[in-house]
mmCIF file of C-alpha atoms and ligand atoms in Angstrom:
data_model
loop_
_atom_site.group_PDB
_atom_site.id
_atom_site.type_symbol
_atom_site.label_atom_id
_atom_site.label_comp_id
_atom_site.label_asym_id
_atom_site.label_seq_id
_atom_site.Cartn_x
_atom_site.Cartn_y
_atom_site.Cartn_z
ATOM 1 C CA ASN A 1 31.498 -16.953 53.191
ATOM 2 C CA ALA A 2 30.225 -13.490 52.298
ATOM 3 C CA ARG A 3 32.353 -11.668 54.913
ATOM 4 C CA GLN A 4 35.613 -12.717 53.230
ATOM 5 C CA MET A 5 34.465 -11.711 49.761
ATOM 6 C CA PRO A 6 35.360 -8.324 48.320
ATOM 7 C CA ALA A 7 32.440 -5.956 48.810
ATOM 8 C CA GLY A 8 31.843 -5.681 45.073
ATOM 9 C CA ILE A 9 31.098 -9.390 44.705
ATOM 10 C CA ALA A 10 28.687 -9.516 47.635
ATOM 11 C CA PHE A 11 26.928 -6.509 46.195
ATOM 12 C CA TYR A 12 26.771 -8.108 42.747
ATOM 13 C CA GLN A 13 25.189 -11.270 44.173
ATOM 14 C CA GLN A 14 22.709 -9.271 46.137
ATOM 15 C CA GLY A 15 21.805 -7.346 42.982
ATOM 16 C CA GLN A 16 21.283 -10.633 41.144
ATOM 17 C CA ASP A 17 19.020 -11.955 43.882
ATOM 18 C CA GLU A 18 16.970 -8.807 43.732
ATOM 19 C CA SER A 19 16.491 -8.955 39.976
ATOM 20 C CA HIS A 20 15.634 -12.657 40.242
ATOM 21 C CA GLN A 21 13.081 -11.833 42.932
ATOM 22 C CA ARG A 22 11.627 -9.121 40.719
ATOM 23 C CA GLU A 23 11.294 -11.551 37.806
ATOM 24 C CA LEU A 24 9.498 -14.072 40.015
ATOM 25 C CA THR A 25 7.117 -11.332 41.159
ATOM 26 C CA LEU A 26 6.387 -10.248 37.590
ATOM 27 C CA ILE A 27 5.663 -13.786 36.398
ATOM 28 C CA HIS A 28 3.521 -14.476 39.437
ATOM 29 C CA ASP A 29 1.502 -11.273 38.968
ATOM 30 C CA LEU A 30 1.146 -11.378 35.182
ATOM 31 C CA PRO A 31 -1.950 -13.577 34.651
ATOM 32 C CA LEU A 32 -4.102 -11.699 37.173
ATOM 33 C CA ALA A 33 -2.740 -8.320 36.061
ATOM 34 C CA LEU A 34 -4.039 -9.047 32.544
ATOM 35 C CA GLN A 35 -7.534 -9.463 33.976
ATOM 36 C CA ASN A 36 -7.267 -6.520 36.374
ATOM 37 C CA GLY A 37 -6.665 -3.761 33.877
ATOM 38 C CA GLN A 38 -2.952 -3.192 34.599
ATOM 39 C CA PHE A 39 -2.118 -3.625 30.913
ATOM 40 C CA TYR A 40 -3.003 -1.297 28.085
ATOM 41 C CA VAL A 41 -2.278 -0.974 24.390
ATOM 42 C CA VAL A 42 -0.459 1.855 22.614
ATOM 43 C CA TYR A 43 -0.444 2.432 18.855
ATOM 44 C CA GLN A 44 2.513 3.782 16.875
ATOM 45 C CA PRO A 45 1.827 5.125 13.363
ATOM 46 C CA LYS A 46 3.472 3.532 10.325
ATOM 47 C CA VAL A 47 3.581 6.416 7.836
ATOM 48 C CA ASP A 48 3.465 5.899 4.080
ATOM 49 C CA ILE A 49 6.313 8.265 3.130
ATOM 50 C CA GLN A 50 5.657 8.144 -0.586
ATOM 51 C CA GLN A 51 2.014 9.298 -0.144
ATOM 52 C CA GLN A 52 2.539 11.332 3.081
ATOM 53 C CA HIS A 53 -0.386 9.432 4.520
ATOM 54 C CA CYS A 54 -0.974 7.078 7.430
ATOM 55 C CA HIS A 55 -3.335 4.119 7.417
ATOM 56 C CA SER A 56 -1.471 1.621 9.576
ATOM 57 C CA ALA A 57 0.048 1.266 13.030
ATOM 58 C CA GLU A 58 1.795 -1.182 15.321
ATOM 59 C CA ALA A 59 0.140 -2.124 18.614
ATOM 60 C CA LEU A 60 2.525 -2.383 21.579
ATOM 61 C CA ILE A 61 1.756 -3.617 25.079
ATOM 62 C CA ARG A 62 2.257 -1.586 28.270
ATOM 63 C CA TRP A 63 2.167 -2.659 31.947
ATOM 64 C CA GLN A 64 1.454 -0.278 34.823
ATOM 65 C CA HIS A 65 2.118 -2.328 37.956
ATOM 66 C CA PRO A 66 0.495 -1.024 41.189
ATOM 67 C CA GLN A 67 3.700 -1.465 43.280
ATOM 68 C CA LEU A 68 6.530 -1.626 40.745
ATOM 69 C CA GLY A 69 5.278 1.153 38.475
ATOM 70 C CA PHE A 70 5.750 1.178 34.719
ATOM 71 C CA ILE A 71 7.343 -1.981 33.333
ATOM 72 C CA ALA A 72 8.664 -1.945 29.761
ATOM 73 C CA PRO A 73 7.923 -4.904 27.468
ATOM 74 C CA ASP A 74 11.655 -5.621 27.215
ATOM 75 C CA GLN A 75 11.419 -6.598 30.911
ATOM 76 C CA PHE A 76 8.525 -9.036 30.670
ATOM 77 C CA ILE A 77 8.078 -10.402 27.124
ATOM 78 C CA ALA A 78 11.157 -12.655 27.144
ATOM 79 C CA LEU A 79 10.342 -13.602 30.726
ATOM 80 C CA ALA A 80 6.795 -14.605 29.765
ATOM 81 C CA GLU A 81 8.212 -16.636 26.880
ATOM 82 C CA HIS A 82 10.533 -18.534 29.246
ATOM 83 C CA ALA A 83 7.758 -19.064 31.788
ATOM 84 C CA GLY A 84 5.426 -20.416 29.096
ATOM 85 C CA CYS A 85 2.756 -17.725 29.472
ATOM 86 C CA ILE A 86 3.381 -15.548 26.404
ATOM 87 C CA GLY A 87 0.183 -17.022 24.924
ATOM 88 C CA LEU A 88 -1.845 -15.171 27.593
ATOM 89 C CA ILE A 89 -0.323 -11.881 26.475
ATOM 90 C CA THR A 90 -0.871 -12.613 22.793
ATOM 91 C CA ASP A 91 -4.511 -13.601 23.364
ATOM 92 C CA TRP A 92 -5.111 -10.441 25.371
ATOM 93 C CA MET A 93 -3.478 -8.244 22.719
ATOM 94 C CA LEU A 94 -5.402 -9.874 19.866
ATOM 95 C CA ARG A 95 -8.699 -9.340 21.698
ATOM 96 C CA GLN A 96 -7.956 -5.698 22.530
ATOM 97 C CA VAL A 97 -6.604 -4.796 19.113
ATOM 98 C CA ILE A 98 -9.252 -6.600 17.069
ATOM 99 C CA SER A 99 -12.097 -4.999 19.039
ATOM 100 C CA GLN A 100 -10.488 -1.521 18.841
ATOM 101 C CA ALA A 101 -9.811 -1.929 15.110
ATOM 102 C CA ALA A 102 -13.453 -3.010 14.646
ATOM 103 C CA VAL A 103 -14.650 0.185 16.359
ATOM 104 C CA TRP A 104 -12.432 2.283 14.098
ATOM 105 C CA TRP A 105 -13.577 0.324 11.053
ATOM 106 C CA GLN A 106 -17.228 0.983 11.907
ATOM 107 C CA GLN A 107 -16.403 4.677 12.233
ATOM 108 C CA GLY A 108 -15.047 4.609 8.691
ATOM 109 C CA LEU A 109 -11.424 4.633 9.835
ATOM 110 C CA HIS A 110 -10.030 1.782 7.736
ATOM 111 C CA LEU A 111 -6.713 1.085 9.418
ATOM 112 C CA GLN A 112 -4.394 -1.881 9.437
ATOM 113 C CA ILE A 113 -3.103 -2.646 12.930
ATOM 114 C CA ALA A 114 -0.150 -4.955 13.564
ATOM 115 C CA VAL A 115 0.228 -7.251 16.584
ATOM 116 C CA ASN A 116 3.569 -8.823 17.539
ATOM 117 C CA LEU A 117 3.741 -12.600 17.764
ATOM 118 C CA SER A 118 6.253 -14.706 19.640
ATOM 119 C CA VAL A 119 7.761 -17.861 18.179
ATOM 120 C CA PHE A 120 5.745 -19.829 20.756
ATOM 121 C CA ASP A 121 2.516 -18.424 19.306
ATOM 122 C CA LEU A 122 3.530 -19.681 15.895
ATOM 123 C CA LEU A 123 4.175 -23.155 17.270
ATOM 124 C CA ASN A 124 0.665 -23.215 18.763
ATOM 125 C CA PRO A 125 -1.513 -25.107 16.256
ATOM 126 C CA SER A 126 -4.744 -23.328 17.322
ATOM 127 C CA LEU A 127 -3.450 -19.797 16.643
ATOM 128 C CA THR A 128 -5.063 -19.450 13.206
ATOM 129 C CA ASP A 129 -8.471 -20.682 14.444
ATOM 130 C CA THR A 130 -8.372 -18.351 17.439
ATOM 131 C CA ILE A 131 -7.647 -15.349 15.227
ATOM 132 C CA GLN A 132 -10.285 -16.333 12.682
ATOM 133 C CA GLN A 133 -12.914 -16.565 15.446
ATOM 134 C CA LEU A 134 -11.974 -13.177 16.903
ATOM 135 C CA LEU A 135 -12.206 -11.539 13.468
ATOM 136 C CA GLN A 136 -15.608 -13.110 12.907
ATOM 137 C CA GLN A 137 -16.944 -12.122 16.332
ATOM 138 C CA GLN A 138 -15.933 -8.509 15.787
ATOM 139 C CA GLN A 139 -16.804 -8.528 12.072
ATOM 140 C CA LEU A 140 -13.399 -7.156 11.216
ATOM 141 C CA PRO A 141 -12.009 -7.819 7.717
ATOM 142 C CA ALA A 142 -8.804 -9.875 7.927
ATOM 143 C CA ALA A 143 -6.967 -7.219 5.914
ATOM 144 C CA ALA A 144 -7.333 -4.866 8.891
ATOM 145 C CA LEU A 145 -4.994 -7.087 10.909
ATOM 146 C CA ALA A 146 -1.257 -7.514 10.454
ATOM 147 C CA LEU A 147 1.065 -9.793 12.386
ATOM 148 C CA GLU A 148 4.767 -9.140 12.988
ATOM 149 C CA VAL A 149 7.174 -12.016 13.462
ATOM 150 C CA THR A 150 10.878 -11.543 14.115
ATOM 151 C CA GLU A 151 13.424 -12.923 11.753
ATOM 152 C CA SER A 152 14.912 -15.035 14.567
ATOM 153 C CA ALA A 153 11.477 -16.516 15.429
ATOM 154 C CA ILE A 154 11.132 -17.718 11.846
ATOM 155 C CA MET A 155 14.602 -19.253 11.843
ATOM 156 C CA HIS A 156 13.862 -21.098 15.094
ATOM 157 C CA ASP A 157 11.713 -23.698 13.317
ATOM 158 C CA ALA A 158 11.326 -22.455 9.769
ATOM 159 C CA ASP A 159 9.165 -25.289 8.383
ATOM 160 C CA THR A 160 6.504 -25.174 11.114
ATOM 161 C CA VAL A 161 6.497 -21.395 11.189
ATOM 162 C CA ILE A 162 6.148 -21.088 7.418
ATOM 163 C CA GLN A 163 3.201 -23.503 7.483
ATOM 164 C CA GLN A 164 1.428 -21.494 10.189
ATOM 165 C CA LEU A 165 2.170 -18.220 8.372
ATOM 166 C CA SER A 166 0.713 -19.641 5.160
ATOM 167 C CA GLN A 167 -2.559 -20.443 6.961
ATOM 168 C CA LEU A 168 -2.729 -16.929 8.391
ATOM 169 C CA ARG A 169 -1.993 -15.441 4.999
ATOM 170 C CA ALA A 170 -4.756 -17.538 3.443
ATOM 171 C CA LEU A 171 -7.227 -15.834 5.804
ATOM 172 C CA GLY A 172 -6.200 -12.499 4.282
ATOM 173 C CA ILE A 173 -4.076 -11.287 7.202
ATOM 174 C CA SER A 174 -1.028 -9.202 6.367
ATOM 175 C CA LEU A 175 2.343 -10.527 7.595
ATOM 176 C CA ALA A 176 5.601 -8.750 8.345
ATOM 177 C CA ILE A 177 9.135 -9.872 9.188
ATOM 178 C CA ASP A 178 10.242 -7.798 12.184
ATOM 179 C CA ASP A 179 13.734 -6.609 13.170
ATOM 180 C CA PHE A 180 15.110 -7.592 9.767
ATOM 181 C CA GLY A 181 18.905 -7.584 9.565
ATOM 182 C CA THR A 182 19.501 -8.648 13.170
ATOM 183 C CA GLY A 183 18.770 -12.381 12.890
ATOM 184 C CA GLN A 184 20.864 -15.004 11.183
ATOM 185 C CA SER A 185 18.558 -15.769 8.299
ATOM 186 C CA SER A 186 20.014 -16.537 4.948
ATOM 187 C CA LEU A 187 18.691 -14.361 2.183
ATOM 188 C CA ALA A 188 17.677 -17.540 0.366
ATOM 189 C CA TYR A 189 14.964 -18.106 2.986
ATOM 190 C CA LEU A 190 13.445 -14.729 2.410
ATOM 191 C CA LYS A 191 11.861 -15.618 -0.902
ATOM 192 C CA GLN A 192 10.133 -18.664 0.616
ATOM 193 C CA LEU A 193 8.432 -16.638 3.322
ATOM 194 C CA PRO A 194 4.728 -15.949 2.740
ATOM 195 C CA VAL A 195 4.977 -12.353 3.983
ATOM 196 C CA HIS A 196 3.975 -8.947 2.627
ATOM 197 C CA GLU A 197 6.305 -6.628 4.475
ATOM 198 C CA VAL A 198 9.879 -6.456 5.726
ATOM 199 C CA LYS A 199 10.667 -4.165 8.663
ATOM 200 C CA ILE A 200 14.320 -3.217 8.712
ATOM 201 C CA ASP A 201 15.625 -2.899 12.253
ATOM 202 C CA ARG A 202 16.134 0.441 13.972
ATOM 203 C CA ALA A 203 19.879 -0.320 14.246
ATOM 204 C CA PHE A 204 20.281 0.548 10.527
ATOM 205 C CA VAL A 205 17.923 3.530 10.587
ATOM 206 C CA LYS A 206 18.678 5.515 13.720
ATOM 207 C CA ASP A 207 21.960 7.075 12.476
ATOM 208 C CA ILE A 208 21.329 6.777 8.758
ATOM 209 C CA GLU A 209 22.128 10.459 8.098
ATOM 210 C CA HIS A 210 25.608 10.018 9.641
ATOM 211 C CA ASN A 211 26.513 6.542 8.528
ATOM 212 C CA ALA A 212 27.018 5.807 4.847
ATOM 213 C CA ASN A 213 27.105 2.046 5.476
ATOM 214 C CA ASP A 214 23.683 2.122 7.098
ATOM 215 C CA ALA A 215 22.317 4.028 4.112
ATOM 216 C CA LEU A 216 23.800 1.400 1.771
ATOM 217 C CA ILE A 217 22.254 -1.422 3.812
ATOM 218 C CA VAL A 218 18.823 0.200 3.869
ATOM 219 C CA ARG A 219 18.975 0.867 0.121
ATOM 220 C CA ALA A 220 20.054 -2.693 -0.711
ATOM 221 C CA THR A 221 17.505 -4.240 1.651
ATOM 222 C CA THR A 222 14.733 -2.124 0.132
ATOM 223 C CA GLN A 223 15.707 -3.201 -3.375
ATOM 224 C CA LEU A 224 15.851 -6.837 -2.314
ATOM 225 C CA ALA A 225 12.477 -6.611 -0.553
ATOM 226 C CA HIS A 226 10.877 -4.973 -3.591
ATOM 227 C CA SER A 227 12.344 -7.464 -6.032
ATOM 228 C CA LEU A 228 10.815 -10.277 -3.950
ATOM 229 C CA GLY A 229 7.444 -8.491 -3.902
ATOM 230 C CA PHE A 230 7.551 -7.248 -0.274
ATOM 231 C CA SER A 231 7.013 -3.710 0.925
ATOM 232 C CA LEU A 232 9.666 -2.179 3.177
ATOM 233 C CA THR A 233 9.151 -0.368 6.475
ATOM 234 C CA ALA A 234 11.994 1.421 8.275
ATOM 235 C CA GLU A 235 11.790 1.338 12.086
ATOM 236 C CA GLY A 236 13.052 3.925 14.548
ATOM 237 C CA LEU A 237 13.428 7.201 12.622
ATOM 238 C CA GLU A 238 13.990 9.936 15.211
ATOM 239 C CA HIS A 239 15.328 12.887 13.223
ATOM 240 C CA GLN A 240 14.053 14.684 10.190
ATOM 241 C CA ALA A 241 17.505 14.498 8.593
ATOM 242 C CA GLY A 242 17.044 10.767 7.914
ATOM 243 C CA LEU A 243 13.674 11.088 6.206
ATOM 244 C CA ALA A 244 14.877 12.307 2.799
ATOM 245 C CA LEU A 245 17.426 9.483 2.705
ATOM 246 C CA LEU A 246 14.770 6.876 3.475
ATOM 247 C CA GLN A 247 12.638 8.354 0.693
ATOM 248 C CA GLN A 248 15.602 8.178 -1.709
ATOM 249 C CA CYS A 249 16.216 4.565 -0.686
ATOM 250 C CA GLY A 250 12.650 3.807 -1.794
ATOM 251 C CA CYS A 251 11.306 2.809 1.633
ATOM 252 C CA ASP A 252 7.517 2.527 1.652
ATOM 253 C CA LYS A 253 6.712 3.231 5.287
ATOM 254 C CA VAL A 254 8.471 4.724 8.280
ATOM 255 C CA GLN A 255 7.749 4.185 11.955
ATOM 256 C CA GLY A 256 9.565 6.214 14.584
ATOM 257 C CA TYR A 257 9.525 8.937 17.190
ATOM 258 C CA TYR A 258 10.071 11.516 14.423
ATOM 259 C CA PHE A 259 6.437 11.005 13.366
ATOM 260 C CA ALA A 260 4.973 9.870 16.688
ATOM 261 C CA LYS A 261 5.686 7.888 19.827
ATOM 262 C CA PRO A 262 3.319 5.018 20.627
ATOM 263 C CA LEU A 263 0.003 6.585 21.747
ATOM 264 C CA GLN A 264 -3.124 5.378 23.490
ATOM 265 C CA ALA A 265 -6.101 4.758 21.195
ATOM 266 C CA ALA A 266 -7.824 8.152 21.560
ATOM 267 C CA GLN A 267 -4.585 10.144 21.155
ATOM 268 C CA PHE A 268 -3.588 8.006 18.201
ATOM 269 C CA ALA A 269 -6.918 8.685 16.466
ATOM 270 C CA GLN A 270 -6.412 12.396 17.117
ATOM 271 C CA TRP A 271 -2.867 12.346 15.738
ATOM 272 C CA LEU A 272 -4.110 10.490 12.657
ATOM 273 C CA ASN A 273 -6.871 12.985 12.065
ATOM 274 C CA GLN A 274 -4.372 15.864 12.019
ATOM 275 C CA PHE A 275 -1.692 14.068 10.029
ATOM 276 C CA ASN A 276 -4.072 12.932 7.303
ATOM 277 C CA ALA A 277 -5.947 16.250 7.150
HETATM 278 P P1 C2E B 1 9.483 -4.106 18.279
HETATM 279 O O1 C2E B 1 8.420 -5.048 17.849
HETATM 280 O O2 C2E B 1 10.686 -3.988 17.401
HETATM 281 O O3 C2E B 1 8.760 -2.712 18.507
HETATM 282 C C1 C2E B 1 9.357 -1.471 18.208
HETATM 283 C C2 C2E B 1 9.946 -0.859 19.468
HETATM 284 O O4 C2E B 1 10.712 0.279 19.097
HETATM 285 C C3 C2E B 1 8.893 -0.349 20.448
HETATM 286 O O5 C2E B 1 9.420 -0.475 21.765
HETATM 287 C C4 C2E B 1 8.803 1.127 20.065
HETATM 288 O O6 C2E B 1 8.301 1.943 21.104
HETATM 289 C C5 C2E B 1 10.254 1.414 19.776
HETATM 290 N N1 C2E B 1 10.443 2.561 18.898
HETATM 291 C C6 C2E B 1 9.692 2.955 17.844
HETATM 292 N N2 C2E B 1 10.188 4.050 17.264
HETATM 293 C C7 C2E B 1 11.307 4.365 17.942
HETATM 294 C C8 C2E B 1 12.284 5.426 17.822
HETATM 295 O O7 C2E B 1 12.213 6.301 16.964
HETATM 296 N N3 C2E B 1 13.312 5.415 18.720
HETATM 297 C C9 C2E B 1 13.418 4.469 19.698
HETATM 298 N N4 C2E B 1 14.454 4.547 20.537
HETATM 299 N N5 C2E B 1 12.526 3.457 19.841
HETATM 300 C C10 C2E B 1 11.486 3.415 18.973
HETATM 301 P P2 C2E B 1 8.595 -1.147 22.962
HETATM 302 O O8 C2E B 1 7.150 -0.784 22.872
HETATM 303 O O9 C2E B 1 9.344 -0.839 24.208
HETATM 304 O O10 C2E B 1 8.689 -2.685 22.644
HETATM 305 C C11 C2E B 1 9.919 -3.361 22.672
HETATM 306 C C12 C2E B 1 9.768 -4.760 22.132
HETATM 307 O O11 C2E B 1 8.914 -5.539 22.995
HETATM 308 C C13 C2E B 1 9.089 -4.794 20.761
HETATM 309 O O12 C2E B 1 10.028 -4.515 19.759
HETATM 310 C C14 C2E B 1 8.591 -6.231 20.739
HETATM 311 O O13 C2E B 1 9.631 -7.097 20.418
HETATM 312 C C15 C2E B 1 8.201 -6.437 22.200
HETATM 313 N N6 C2E B 1 6.744 -6.219 22.341
HETATM 314 C C16 C2E B 1 6.050 -5.078 22.600
HETATM 315 N N7 C2E B 1 4.722 -5.319 22.672
HETATM 316 C C17 C2E B 1 4.564 -6.650 22.419
HETATM 317 C C18 C2E B 1 3.431 -7.537 22.358
HETATM 318 O O14 C2E B 1 2.256 -7.145 22.487
HETATM 319 N N8 C2E B 1 3.690 -8.861 22.095
HETATM 320 C C19 C2E B 1 4.958 -9.320 21.923
HETATM 321 N N9 C2E B 1 5.128 -10.655 21.675
HETATM 322 N N10 C2E B 1 6.040 -8.527 21.962
HETATM 323 C C20 C2E B 1 5.846 -7.209 22.218
HETATM 324 CA CA1 CA B 2 7.254 -5.278 16.008
HETATM 325 CA CA1 CA B 3 10.942 -4.257 15.266
HETATM 326 CA CA1 CA B 4 13.027 -4.604 18.017
#
């Protein structure tokens, strides 16, 4: 009986209903929105801080909904995973990114662009074939594509995931462990993973100039990554003050607002042109 409940509780339930309704709307709209041009891709530079040069980026998805406005990926990626339609998003991203990377490649811009995968993508046995076909169609060398997989996705079903990653690696695609340090992986697993790159999570990077423990963690993780033959990328650098520390820690690449926010293709190419000049 809502009338006898304290106002706060009724309000809370109403708020829950509204967010549930919004989620249902998003899931309902998603498949058609992918076809109708409501989604677009942005590219965030991954800067080689030892060479002061940039030749790679991460592709991130964006949704501009006609009624609800801008919707951040944090609001629909997990939802799409639960609803079983994350594969639609991944397919769309792979198509967009591989054709854009092929255009850049033909222009002499030899970049490596990373796409994020969900654990459900890695459990899909046709993923490797799909990617191989797209690369062939667009005549893009496999080395121009990277795939990012979170540490927790790998731990979800390590044997199956490692097998799929090995197939992708055999094609010549570059692989990265994403959000490293936030999952529950044992370090022992790390050396079994057929990856090239470890991306240490923003949580350890964002305050590195103020937090000696974070600096220790980044340094130790970089040393571990290097001793296992992986390169190390630091995510989420916002302030110049952290850059020298990341260089001292031996990090290979840095991604973060300090260098650039995620940009649409044309702006990204412009940024790159200036940065690498
Ligand atoms: P992620 O893979 O860890 O991507 C990095 C996120 O950090 C991006 O957020 C990026 O905009 C943000 N970021 C980068 N530098 C900075 C910084 O200096 N400061 C701050 N505060 N943030 C920074 P975004 O684009 O909102 O994406 C959030 C998450 O959504 C991603 O985290 C990824 O897990 C997921 N996601 C985005 N696009 C895709 C996609 O195409 N497929 C899948 N499966 N997941 C995606
Ligand atoms: Ca990522
Ligand atoms: Ca990440
Ligand atoms: Ca993240």
